[in-house]
XYZ file of C-alpha atoms in Angstrom:
726
model
C -13.136 26.570 -177.999
C -15.076 24.562 -175.451
C -13.247 21.360 -176.392
C -9.864 23.018 -175.972
C -10.909 24.236 -172.495
C -12.015 20.759 -171.484
C -8.770 19.278 -172.800
C -6.723 21.801 -170.830
C -8.745 21.087 -167.700
C -8.241 17.335 -168.115
C -4.491 17.680 -168.614
C -4.257 19.917 -165.551
C -6.190 17.364 -163.497
C -3.912 14.532 -164.613
C -0.817 16.563 -163.832
C -2.181 17.548 -160.445
C -3.122 13.981 -159.551
C 0.268 12.765 -160.702
C 2.031 15.360 -158.562
C -0.137 14.480 -155.583
C 0.843 10.846 -155.945
C 4.439 11.294 -157.093
C 5.725 14.128 -154.925
C 5.022 15.554 -151.480
C 6.889 17.803 -149.033
C 6.419 20.661 -146.580
C 8.154 24.026 -146.233
C 8.213 24.988 -142.527
C 8.768 28.527 -141.254
C 9.317 29.065 -137.536
C 8.878 32.602 -136.143
C 11.027 32.879 -133.038
C 11.397 36.462 -131.825
C 10.371 39.974 -132.891
C 11.744 43.219 -131.421
C 10.210 46.686 -131.983
C 11.713 48.689 -129.148
C 9.920 51.974 -129.803
C 6.669 50.548 -131.080
C 6.813 52.493 -134.371
C 5.369 51.802 -137.762
C 7.466 51.875 -140.916
C 6.390 55.517 -141.439
C 7.814 56.328 -137.962
C 4.360 56.920 -136.507
C 3.073 55.317 -133.356
C 1.023 52.221 -133.781
C -1.959 54.013 -132.176
C -1.892 56.756 -134.778
C 0.314 59.230 -132.903
C 2.856 61.605 -134.302
C 6.474 60.895 -135.076
C 8.302 58.699 -132.651
C 10.978 61.194 -131.784
C 9.092 62.360 -128.701
C 8.615 60.659 -125.376
C 5.267 59.161 -126.315
C 5.003 55.425 -125.554
C 3.649 53.447 -128.527
C 1.911 50.107 -128.146
C 1.545 47.886 -131.200
C -0.649 44.885 -131.810
C 1.586 42.887 -134.111
C 0.624 40.156 -136.563
C 2.469 38.773 -139.593
C 1.825 38.158 -143.268
C 3.969 35.436 -144.848
C 4.272 34.969 -148.602
C 6.264 32.067 -150.121
C 6.894 32.179 -153.848
C 9.290 30.976 -156.513
C 12.808 32.301 -156.743
C 13.001 35.925 -157.941
C 16.143 37.917 -158.510
C 14.280 40.972 -157.296
C 11.708 39.872 -154.777
C 8.329 41.536 -155.136
C 6.099 41.558 -152.041
C 2.997 41.680 -154.183
C 0.882 38.612 -154.932
C 0.652 36.024 -156.217
C 2.347 33.859 -153.571
C 2.947 30.876 -155.807
C 3.989 28.490 -153.022
C 1.465 29.703 -150.477
C 0.690 32.463 -147.997
C -0.428 32.795 -144.397
C -1.635 35.479 -141.976
C -1.093 34.951 -138.271
C -3.316 36.236 -135.480
C -2.005 38.976 -133.195
C 1.031 37.375 -131.576
C 2.196 40.159 -129.274
C 2.825 43.848 -128.724
C 6.112 45.581 -129.547
C 8.643 42.911 -128.626
C 7.861 39.277 -127.961
C 8.872 35.662 -128.496
C 6.721 33.199 -130.391
C 6.522 29.794 -128.673
C 6.550 26.554 -130.583
C 3.364 24.595 -131.066
C -0.285 25.603 -131.077
C -1.627 28.374 -128.871
C -2.122 32.098 -128.708
C -5.271 34.003 -129.486
C -6.182 31.695 -132.390
C -6.176 27.968 -131.562
C -5.802 27.210 -135.275
C -2.404 28.919 -135.398
C 0.617 26.681 -134.956
C 4.311 27.523 -135.002
C 6.045 26.597 -137.318
C 3.903 27.686 -140.248
C 3.624 24.851 -142.808
C 3.345 25.222 -146.591
C 2.648 21.819 -148.178
C 3.993 21.107 -151.675
C 2.250 18.971 -154.264
C 5.192 19.045 -156.674
C 8.930 18.550 -156.694
C 10.829 20.935 -154.462
C 12.900 23.214 -156.731
C 15.579 23.926 -154.113
C 15.101 27.744 -154.197
C 12.431 30.102 -152.962
C 11.555 33.728 -152.231
C 10.206 34.668 -148.805
C 8.322 37.809 -147.757
C 7.496 38.368 -144.066
C 5.598 41.547 -143.154
C 5.038 42.662 -139.566
C 1.763 44.614 -139.386
C -0.220 46.495 -136.756
C -3.972 46.305 -136.176
C -6.323 48.222 -133.943
C -8.569 45.201 -133.479
C -7.627 41.512 -133.321
C -10.566 40.816 -135.629
C -9.248 43.112 -138.365
C -6.269 41.364 -139.987
C -6.363 42.943 -143.426
C -2.988 43.617 -145.055
C -3.871 45.998 -147.900
C -3.389 49.211 -145.885
C 0.285 50.253 -146.167
C -0.144 52.484 -143.094
C -0.232 49.345 -140.946
C 3.202 48.114 -142.014
C 5.807 47.905 -139.244
C 8.613 46.140 -141.154
C 9.087 43.945 -144.220
C 11.506 41.106 -144.937
C 11.992 40.098 -148.603
C 14.702 37.544 -149.356
C 15.537 34.598 -151.606
C 17.407 31.455 -150.582
C 18.726 28.090 -151.729
C 17.502 25.254 -149.518
C 18.156 21.519 -149.683
C 15.755 18.962 -148.310
C 16.652 17.948 -144.750
C 15.664 17.869 -141.106
C 18.036 20.631 -140.011
C 16.689 24.154 -139.419
C 18.303 27.122 -141.118
C 18.534 30.119 -138.764
C 18.264 33.739 -139.929
C 18.044 37.202 -138.336
C 16.608 40.189 -140.172
C 17.313 43.727 -138.886
C 15.795 46.890 -140.328
C 17.235 49.474 -137.967
C 14.165 49.784 -135.767
C 13.068 46.136 -135.731
C 14.652 42.699 -135.500
C 13.077 39.443 -136.638
C 14.586 36.096 -135.735
C 13.264 33.088 -137.663
C 14.248 29.667 -139.035
C 13.074 27.454 -141.898
C 13.514 24.070 -143.549
C 11.985 21.757 -146.169
C 11.175 18.170 -145.235
C 9.629 15.340 -147.208
C 6.366 13.762 -146.207
C 6.278 10.160 -145.080
C 7.222 7.693 -147.826
C 8.723 10.425 -150.046
C 12.446 10.672 -150.728
C 14.965 12.344 -152.955
C 16.271 15.862 -153.431
C 12.848 17.106 -154.445
C 10.745 14.618 -152.441
C 9.620 13.102 -155.730
C 10.505 9.456 -155.076
C 7.733 7.430 -153.480
C 8.639 4.317 -151.543
C 6.509 2.544 -148.942
C 8.111 -0.411 -147.143
C 6.225 -3.696 -147.269
C 6.636 -7.299 -146.263
C 4.007 -9.416 -147.954
C 3.511 -11.542 -151.035
C 4.065 -8.522 -153.280
C 7.462 -7.619 -151.899
C 9.814 -7.716 -148.943
C 11.778 -4.473 -148.801
C 12.474 -1.232 -147.005
C 13.398 2.179 -148.387
C 16.828 3.738 -148.600
C 17.785 7.367 -148.092
C 17.020 8.210 -151.715
C 13.858 6.112 -151.855
C 15.406 3.040 -153.451
C 14.070 -0.381 -152.515
C 16.313 -2.302 -150.140
C 15.389 -5.971 -149.966
C 14.941 -7.522 -146.589
C 17.505 -10.136 -145.642
C 16.787 -13.367 -147.470
C 15.103 -11.818 -150.497
C 16.262 -10.707 -153.907
C 14.897 -9.583 -157.264
C 13.469 -6.298 -158.560
C 10.604 -6.334 -156.063
C 12.365 -8.552 -153.505
C 10.049 -11.526 -154.027
C 12.710 -14.268 -154.578
C 13.942 -16.065 -151.424
C 17.642 -16.618 -150.855
C 18.507 -20.081 -149.606
C 20.773 -20.587 -146.679
C 24.314 -19.749 -147.712
C 26.242 -22.939 -148.208
C 23.212 -25.031 -148.988
C 24.336 -27.807 -151.250
C 23.061 -27.171 -154.710
C 22.602 -30.868 -155.426
C 21.152 -32.004 -152.141
C 19.258 -28.912 -150.951
C 16.660 -26.317 -151.991
C 14.512 -23.577 -150.273
C 11.030 -22.023 -150.295
C 11.801 -19.294 -147.734
C 14.830 -17.153 -147.088
C 17.578 -18.864 -145.153
C 16.034 -22.251 -145.695
C 17.794 -25.357 -146.898
C 15.575 -28.350 -147.409
C 17.444 -31.552 -147.933
C 16.664 -34.120 -150.458
C 16.168 -37.790 -149.547
C 19.250 -39.357 -147.957
C 20.793 -36.069 -146.844
C 20.486 -33.858 -143.889
C 22.193 -31.126 -142.030
C 22.108 -27.371 -142.248
C 23.479 -27.301 -145.719
C 22.177 -30.690 -146.750
C 25.727 -31.851 -147.101
C 25.588 -34.427 -144.307
C 24.634 -37.990 -144.671
C 22.002 -39.498 -142.432
C 23.662 -40.389 -139.135
C 23.127 -43.168 -136.730
C 19.806 -42.679 -134.828
C 20.421 -40.725 -131.656
C 23.615 -39.093 -132.858
C 23.398 -35.391 -131.919
C 26.647 -33.679 -132.717
C 28.378 -36.048 -135.057
C 28.956 -36.427 -138.763
C 29.221 -39.289 -141.107
C 31.085 -40.077 -144.220
C 28.514 -42.638 -145.080
C 24.943 -42.924 -143.901
C 24.322 -44.269 -140.372
C 27.672 -43.195 -139.025
C 28.184 -40.965 -135.947
C 31.555 -39.260 -135.962
C 31.628 -36.644 -133.182
C 32.490 -33.043 -133.942
C 35.122 -31.135 -132.063
C 33.970 -30.362 -128.545
C 31.470 -33.195 -128.367
C 31.846 -36.696 -127.046
C 29.991 -39.771 -126.061
C 28.408 -42.630 -127.925
C 25.851 -40.318 -129.497
C 28.050 -37.213 -129.463
C 25.671 -35.571 -126.982
C 28.161 -34.308 -124.420
C 29.045 -30.660 -125.005
C 32.654 -29.924 -124.275
C 32.838 -26.388 -125.652
C 29.528 -24.495 -125.431
C 30.978 -21.131 -126.452
C 32.528 -22.532 -129.578
C 29.503 -24.390 -130.766
C 26.669 -22.000 -129.807
C 28.356 -18.610 -129.711
C 25.693 -17.265 -127.303
C 27.376 -13.943 -126.538
C 26.293 -11.093 -128.788
C 27.665 -7.707 -129.795
C 31.327 -8.704 -129.551
C 31.105 -10.004 -125.999
C 33.676 -12.494 -124.709
C 32.331 -15.985 -123.944
C 33.853 -18.176 -121.239
C 33.004 -21.869 -120.815
C 32.188 -22.846 -117.239
C 31.606 -26.586 -117.860
C 28.557 -28.811 -118.115
C 27.177 -26.715 -120.938
C 27.289 -23.448 -118.972
C 28.960 -20.188 -119.918
C 29.307 -16.507 -119.016
C 29.435 -13.446 -121.263
C 31.644 -10.403 -120.607
C 29.815 -7.515 -122.279
C 31.397 -4.564 -124.000
C 30.608 -1.082 -122.671
C 27.104 -0.042 -123.664
C 25.545 -3.528 -123.560
C 23.923 -5.676 -120.906
C 21.888 -8.866 -120.538
C 22.816 -12.501 -119.979
C 24.027 -12.730 -123.597
C 24.895 -9.010 -123.957
C 21.958 -8.724 -126.326
C 20.522 -5.541 -124.779
C 22.002 -2.214 -125.798
C 22.035 0.344 -123.014
C 20.228 3.522 -124.050
C 21.973 6.342 -122.226
C 19.109 8.659 -123.171
C 16.661 6.769 -120.941
C 17.963 8.763 -117.971
C 17.033 12.050 -119.726
C 20.475 13.594 -119.254
C 19.782 16.594 -121.502
C 18.390 19.584 -119.634
C 16.434 22.667 -120.649
C 14.667 20.970 -123.547
C 17.801 19.503 -125.119
C 17.402 16.610 -127.592
C 19.277 13.408 -126.700
C 20.922 11.111 -129.275
C 22.051 7.664 -128.149
C 25.611 6.651 -129.125
C 27.606 3.533 -128.508
C 28.418 3.655 -124.811
C 27.635 7.382 -124.819
C 25.085 10.028 -125.792
C 24.954 13.485 -127.344
C 22.725 16.451 -126.434
C 21.442 18.890 -129.047
C 20.811 22.056 -127.060
C 18.082 24.598 -127.861
C 19.086 28.199 -128.533
C 20.414 29.879 -125.423
C 21.919 26.776 -123.768
C 25.161 24.840 -124.118
C 27.270 22.251 -122.313
C 27.377 18.462 -122.389
C 23.894 18.268 -120.867
C 22.659 21.716 -121.998
C 22.910 22.723 -118.376
C 24.606 26.060 -119.055
C 22.639 29.054 -120.217
C 24.019 31.490 -122.736
C 21.446 34.059 -121.673
C 21.986 36.608 -118.929
C 19.694 38.680 -116.781
C 19.904 41.419 -119.415
C 17.776 39.209 -121.654
C 14.961 39.187 -119.094
C 14.542 35.393 -118.943
C 12.561 35.273 -115.679
C 8.771 35.274 -115.992
C 5.930 36.161 -113.638
C 7.934 38.669 -111.628
C 10.904 36.388 -110.934
C 14.104 38.088 -109.748
C 17.113 37.290 -111.943
C 20.679 36.796 -110.652
C 23.728 36.313 -112.909
C 25.899 33.341 -111.953
C 29.689 33.872 -111.677
C 30.381 30.882 -113.948
C 27.947 32.046 -116.577
C 24.239 31.776 -117.006
C 21.639 33.007 -114.544
C 19.172 31.851 -111.920
C 15.615 33.024 -111.237
C 14.182 33.598 -107.777
C 10.485 32.971 -108.188
C 7.709 34.793 -106.310
C 5.090 32.970 -104.308
C 2.891 30.812 -106.482
C 5.437 30.104 -109.275
C 8.268 27.650 -109.917
C 10.488 26.375 -112.728
C 13.861 27.420 -114.067
C 12.364 30.623 -115.473
C 9.427 30.840 -113.016
C 7.182 29.781 -115.870
C 5.161 27.229 -113.894
C 2.242 28.318 -111.750
C 1.984 26.350 -108.516
C -1.369 24.681 -107.930
C -1.902 24.830 -104.168
C -4.892 22.534 -104.413
C -2.987 19.705 -106.134
C -2.091 18.114 -102.768
C -5.803 17.968 -101.757
C -5.353 19.808 -98.434
C -9.092 20.069 -97.707
C -10.665 17.225 -95.726
C -14.189 15.848 -95.311
C -15.319 16.537 -98.871
C -14.481 20.261 -98.774
C -13.833 22.148 -102.025
C -10.393 23.704 -102.465
C -10.192 27.146 -104.086
C -6.776 28.271 -105.383
C -6.200 31.978 -104.641
C -2.897 32.321 -106.463
C -0.564 32.641 -103.490
C -2.638 30.487 -101.129
C -5.873 28.550 -100.979
C -9.073 28.324 -98.981
C -11.301 25.373 -98.185
C -15.061 25.667 -98.619
C -16.304 23.296 -95.942
C -19.285 21.004 -96.096
C -22.088 21.657 -93.619
C -21.061 20.541 -90.121
C -17.290 21.153 -90.474
C -15.007 24.119 -89.895
C -11.315 24.973 -89.644
C -8.669 25.908 -92.216
C -8.736 22.410 -93.693
C -12.355 21.592 -92.692
C -11.077 18.911 -90.315
C -12.948 20.208 -87.223
C -16.492 18.999 -86.566
C -18.845 21.830 -85.543
C -20.141 21.287 -81.989
C -23.898 21.305 -82.538
C -24.386 20.938 -78.767
C -22.714 24.281 -78.018
C -26.088 26.079 -77.989
C -27.510 23.586 -75.420
C -30.492 22.569 -77.551
C -31.649 19.819 -75.172
C -34.037 21.077 -72.472
C -35.597 19.555 -69.347
C -32.296 17.915 -68.338
C -31.711 16.134 -71.635
C -28.169 15.011 -72.577
C -26.843 16.245 -75.956
C -24.704 14.084 -78.249
C -22.937 15.858 -81.129
C -23.090 14.478 -84.667
C -22.129 15.733 -88.129
C -24.236 18.822 -88.776
C -26.743 17.394 -86.330
C -27.256 16.391 -82.703
C -29.360 13.983 -80.701
C -30.889 14.333 -77.228
C -31.149 11.583 -74.606
C -34.269 12.635 -72.692
C -34.966 12.010 -68.981
C -38.061 10.046 -67.977
C -41.197 12.016 -68.725
C -39.994 13.815 -71.881
C -39.321 13.037 -75.504
C -38.952 14.803 -78.860
C -35.979 16.205 -80.774
C -35.084 18.607 -77.917
C -36.828 16.748 -75.022
C -39.422 19.516 -75.034
C -42.494 17.301 -75.344
C -43.828 15.894 -72.025
C -44.678 12.228 -72.051
C -48.394 11.581 -71.593
C -49.100 10.855 -67.905
C -51.461 8.132 -68.980
C -48.937 6.558 -71.362
C -47.832 3.881 -68.874
C -51.399 3.003 -67.740
C -51.102 4.026 -64.036
C -54.773 3.256 -63.319
C -55.520 -0.341 -62.259
C -58.536 -2.640 -62.137
C -60.118 -1.384 -65.348
C -60.054 2.293 -64.350
C -60.065 5.040 -67.008
C -57.118 7.500 -67.022
C -57.712 11.203 -67.709
C -54.958 13.814 -68.174
C -55.560 17.188 -66.484
C -53.047 20.068 -66.213
C -49.882 17.985 -66.415
C -51.246 15.301 -64.061
C -53.536 12.337 -64.331
C -56.853 11.373 -62.727
C -58.139 7.815 -62.469
C -61.856 7.176 -62.934
C -62.252 3.991 -60.883
C -64.609 1.193 -61.681
C -67.325 0.312 -59.172
C -65.927 -1.224 -56.008
C -62.379 0.279 -56.255
C -60.680 3.357 -54.845
C -57.276 4.894 -54.155
C -54.829 7.030 -56.159
C -54.560 4.406 -58.885
C -57.832 2.547 -58.048
C -55.747 -0.164 -56.406
C -57.936 -0.615 -53.269
C -60.986 -2.888 -53.181
C -63.889 -1.255 -51.275
C -65.985 -3.540 -48.974
C -69.278 -2.333 -50.395
C -68.835 -0.073 -53.392
C -71.199 2.888 -53.708
C -73.645 3.345 -56.552
C -72.092 5.000 -59.584
C -68.476 5.705 -60.485
C -66.077 7.202 -57.971
C -63.725 9.956 -59.148
C -60.503 10.088 -57.221
C -58.635 13.311 -57.935
C -55.210 13.571 -56.421
C -52.819 16.363 -57.002
C -49.733 14.175 -57.017
C -48.016 13.924 -60.394
C -47.415 10.492 -61.775
C -43.857 9.511 -62.462
C -42.710 6.273 -63.942
C -41.766 3.767 -61.284
C -43.807 5.452 -58.415
C -44.925 3.076 -55.617
C -48.554 3.732 -54.504
C -48.851 3.981 -50.650
C -51.730 4.669 -48.311
C -51.684 8.345 -47.078
C -50.986 7.568 -43.415
C -49.809 11.092 -42.592
C -53.084 12.653 -43.735
C -55.150 10.034 -41.872
C -53.207 10.493 -38.640
C -53.506 14.269 -38.877
C -57.275 13.938 -39.324
C -57.585 11.619 -36.321
C -55.625 14.006 -34.088
C -57.803 16.935 -35.168
C -61.013 15.003 -34.409
C -59.684 13.971 -30.985
C -58.886 17.588 -30.139
C -62.403 18.650 -31.147
C -63.944 15.861 -29.058
C -61.863 16.767 -26.032
C -63.010 20.368 -26.338
C -66.659 19.312 -26.556
C -66.209 16.987 -23.580
C -64.794 19.823 -21.505
C -67.803 22.018 -22.333
C -70.243 19.239 -21.406
C -68.485 18.629 -18.077
C -68.685 22.321 -17.184
C -72.405 22.414 -17.981
C -73.028 19.300 -15.878
C -71.270 20.775 -12.882
C -73.443 23.887 -12.949
C -76.614 21.813 -13.277
C -75.615 19.564 -10.357
C -75.036 22.542 -8.078
C -78.420 23.985 -8.928
C -80.285 20.729 -8.425
C -79.260 18.897 -5.268
C -80.217 15.421 -6.203
C -80.211 12.475 -3.779
C -77.055 10.450 -3.780
C -78.925 7.279 -4.583
C -80.349 8.694 -7.769
C -77.032 10.283 -8.793
C -75.230 7.039 -8.274
C -77.783 5.194 -10.292
C -77.282 7.501 -13.207
C -73.617 6.718 -13.429
C -74.316 3.815 -15.719
C -76.701 3.312 -18.570
C -77.934 -0.243 -18.936
C -79.944 -0.105 -22.193
C -83.308 0.335 -20.397
C -85.916 -0.253 -22.992
C -88.806 1.201 -20.978
C -87.274 4.644 -20.433
C -88.817 6.285 -23.463
C -89.073 10.029 -23.994
C -91.396 10.344 -26.863
C -91.752 14.024 -26.297
C -87.995 14.440 -26.693
C -87.792 12.794 -30.100
C -88.324 16.111 -31.744
C -85.032 17.452 -30.409
C -82.832 14.501 -31.321
C -80.113 15.422 -33.758
C -78.299 12.150 -34.424
C -79.894 9.041 -35.882
C -79.810 5.822 -33.983
C -77.890 4.189 -36.759
C -75.068 6.670 -36.225
C -74.686 6.399 -32.388
C -72.777 3.829 -30.411
C -74.047 3.244 -26.852
C -71.906 2.217 -23.930
C -72.510 0.721 -20.498
C -69.504 2.342 -18.931
C -69.413 5.221 -16.507
C -69.991 8.736 -17.578
C -67.183 9.718 -19.910
C -66.842 10.754 -23.475
C -65.345 7.932 -25.477
C -64.384 8.280 -29.109
C -63.641 5.548 -31.577
C -61.744 7.218 -34.368
C -62.138 4.303 -36.661
C -65.894 4.753 -36.637
C -65.728 8.465 -37.271
C -63.106 8.406 -40.030
C -63.395 4.975 -41.514
C -65.796 3.170 -43.694
C -68.663 3.259 -41.112
C -69.028 7.026 -41.334
C -69.755 6.882 -45.055
C -71.721 3.619 -44.954
C -73.473 3.438 -41.535
C -74.859 0.176 -40.240
C -78.355 -0.085 -38.920
C -77.655 -1.161 -35.292
C -74.699 -1.614 -33.047
C -74.491 -4.134 -30.215
C -74.767 -2.071 -27.051
C -74.522 -4.758 -24.393
C -71.925 -7.464 -23.986
C -73.857 -9.454 -21.353
C -77.656 -9.389 -20.659
C -78.981 -9.116 -17.156
C -82.068 -10.960 -16.156
C -85.322 -9.343 -17.172
C -86.587 -8.729 -13.625
C -83.662 -6.639 -12.545
C -83.986 -4.607 -15.685
C -87.633 -3.833 -15.029
C -86.970 -2.829 -11.423
C -84.271 -0.447 -12.309
C -86.341 0.988 -15.110
C -89.232 1.737 -12.773
C -86.989 3.659 -10.437
C -85.523 5.645 -13.257
C -89.014 6.497 -14.562
C -89.998 8.003 -11.285
C -86.934 10.123 -10.994
C -86.980 11.262 -14.578
C -90.527 12.555 -14.257
C -89.531 14.674 -11.266
C -87.085 16.727 -13.282
C -88.900 16.920 -16.584
C -90.886 19.987 -15.859
C -88.083 22.026 -14.336
C -85.398 21.602 -16.992
C -87.383 21.086 -20.136
C -87.167 24.675 -21.360
C -83.447 25.201 -20.673
C -82.405 21.801 -22.018
C -84.046 22.274 -25.338
C -82.282 25.569 -25.959
C -78.919 24.235 -24.842
C -79.073 21.042 -26.871
C -80.013 22.853 -30.048
C -76.957 25.068 -29.680
C -74.520 22.250 -28.918
C -75.637 19.860 -31.626
C -76.370 22.204 -34.517
C -73.341 21.060 -36.483
C -74.144 17.345 -36.103
C -77.876 17.536 -36.674
C -79.388 15.488 -39.505
C -82.831 16.722 -40.496
C -85.803 14.506 -41.058
C -84.466 11.743 -38.790
C -86.996 9.321 -37.311
C -86.068 7.222 -34.352
C -87.748 4.358 -32.561
C -86.949 1.931 -29.771
C -87.968 -1.582 -28.978
C -88.511 -2.950 -25.506
C -87.891 -6.568 -26.462
C -84.430 -6.411 -27.987
C -80.924 -6.104 -26.749
C -80.040 -3.644 -29.535
C -81.246 -0.141 -28.750
C -81.268 3.251 -30.418
C -80.140 6.081 -28.113
C -81.526 9.591 -28.004
C -79.721 12.788 -27.160
C -81.726 14.619 -24.497
C -81.223 17.549 -22.219
C -78.742 17.450 -19.406
C -81.498 17.673 -16.766
C -82.550 14.171 -17.816
C -79.130 12.588 -17.518
C -80.316 10.051 -14.994
C -81.504 7.937 -17.899
C -78.881 8.656 -20.565
C -75.621 10.016 -19.294
C -73.282 9.862 -22.288
C -73.260 9.074 -25.977
C -70.479 8.743 -28.494
C -70.965 10.062 -31.957
């Protein structure tokens, strides 16, 4: 029993392998259109499980198909087995729909037409069952439930092998199914049942092609059962020629020519013959000693192809007059009228001699398939297109925004023209588009640069320059930073000179001068610098490029103020002197002698030293008449801060005798008034000189020098010292 099973299995395997090698073809079924106007099942119920379809209820089916291909049966049974194959499609539509060619739909694996490959000889007949079924879920495609059946087609047909499609329309009263079918052989299979295998080859094992029935057709130049024997050039002399390749004629020794029927000619003879070797008898149309002058190029070379007319133009030149449908210098190129794609609406073009033919798809006709057999009643316009019937037949679609094409089947891509600039992203909205701009750009097409200077980011007088999503500020002197908001350090440009140290205080700078220098920027050299550092604190702000100048306005104002104070003091002193002179009627001689002070060294008032308020080193004496004299340079200049020890009081010295005589007279007169005015003078002098008094001052005088220190004494003693200048 086991051996018989193995034998059966082996025979089946051999038969199967033989069929797979010896026969191959494909049955193709193309579903084109299905119509279920009311959306009813075969039991007249709605596809959604409603009641009978006689009411006004709208039914909505989810239609898929079951296809069963089996051997020919007189009475076709829809039940399995499907001996030639079966297929179940995904949900292809609702109630009424068209099935497009090619792959697509809900299931990418589904392709129209449906193919049933054959591993055996095509019998020429078949039975076909097509069931339209409804499902509640696209994932549930079972076919066992008879309640799902919408309609069933069961038919048997005779079908010959060929490329042409057989059209058929099945109507069941409530539904219509339009479909087509054919049986074609696989590549290299021929015959009525696709059982003849023939593969063209051109090698050492054969040189042939295949005929319409699969027979071997030897290539030109070959012969024999497998086309392996070359055919020599027709006319090759059998005695003087032989061949190893098709069309060849190799000459034996002493003979030459195409057919090896020519004797060897004279050397250099081109287009001549010989009756005997080494002759050169020119052929017709050739001349010359070596027969090398062509007199009839068209006759000898026949350059024009495909029935063209050749005309000699002399000197070996010619022209070809081509027949319609050919072109080229030798009329060797056939014009393919299908290159211009004359067939419209998906028509298939077939090139003919000097013409073409269009095979139109269903629904179109005309020489170029330009006329439509459909009307607006067929609803050919898609995507909301408005249909208009043409007077001469056919229709035209007026497409809504966003769609184009003859049937408005093409969606317009508004972003295909790249309308957005500066790297912006285009977003198609269906009927329009928007541009998503990069940072720094705006506008419908993002072609406007955003003005980053619109918010005036630069402060303190800075100038703004716009960039791309950025800005830059050109700052005035004294500021820096992104927005010119950072003040430049006042000490940044080293305003202090001569080794001074710069300090920054409250948005200004202060120079700490080295010893011996002064001024705003320590630019002045002092004659005798003081001990220790000098801090010069000015309130002026430093700006780049400032020229340092001496403060003449402040100095002049100070001098004027001092002069006014001195004039006021002088007026007070004059008034006091006038009152004293009226009270004391002094002799004219003594009064006249007191007009001038002559640096008398012997007129000492030791008892008056206690009331002196100004040191001798700070007083300048004069020999002029009584008057207050002020030297502003001494009061406001360097001498006030750094006093000298002595001043020269006399420009010319008188002889010593005259000095002593005058001094004696003055001593006598001074003693007369000491007692009377001592008390009043002391009180008055203390009041007048309180502001200029320097405590702890010690004064002395020398009799033997021309430089004297001067004392301030009471007005009653003005015979000796009349005036001083402080």
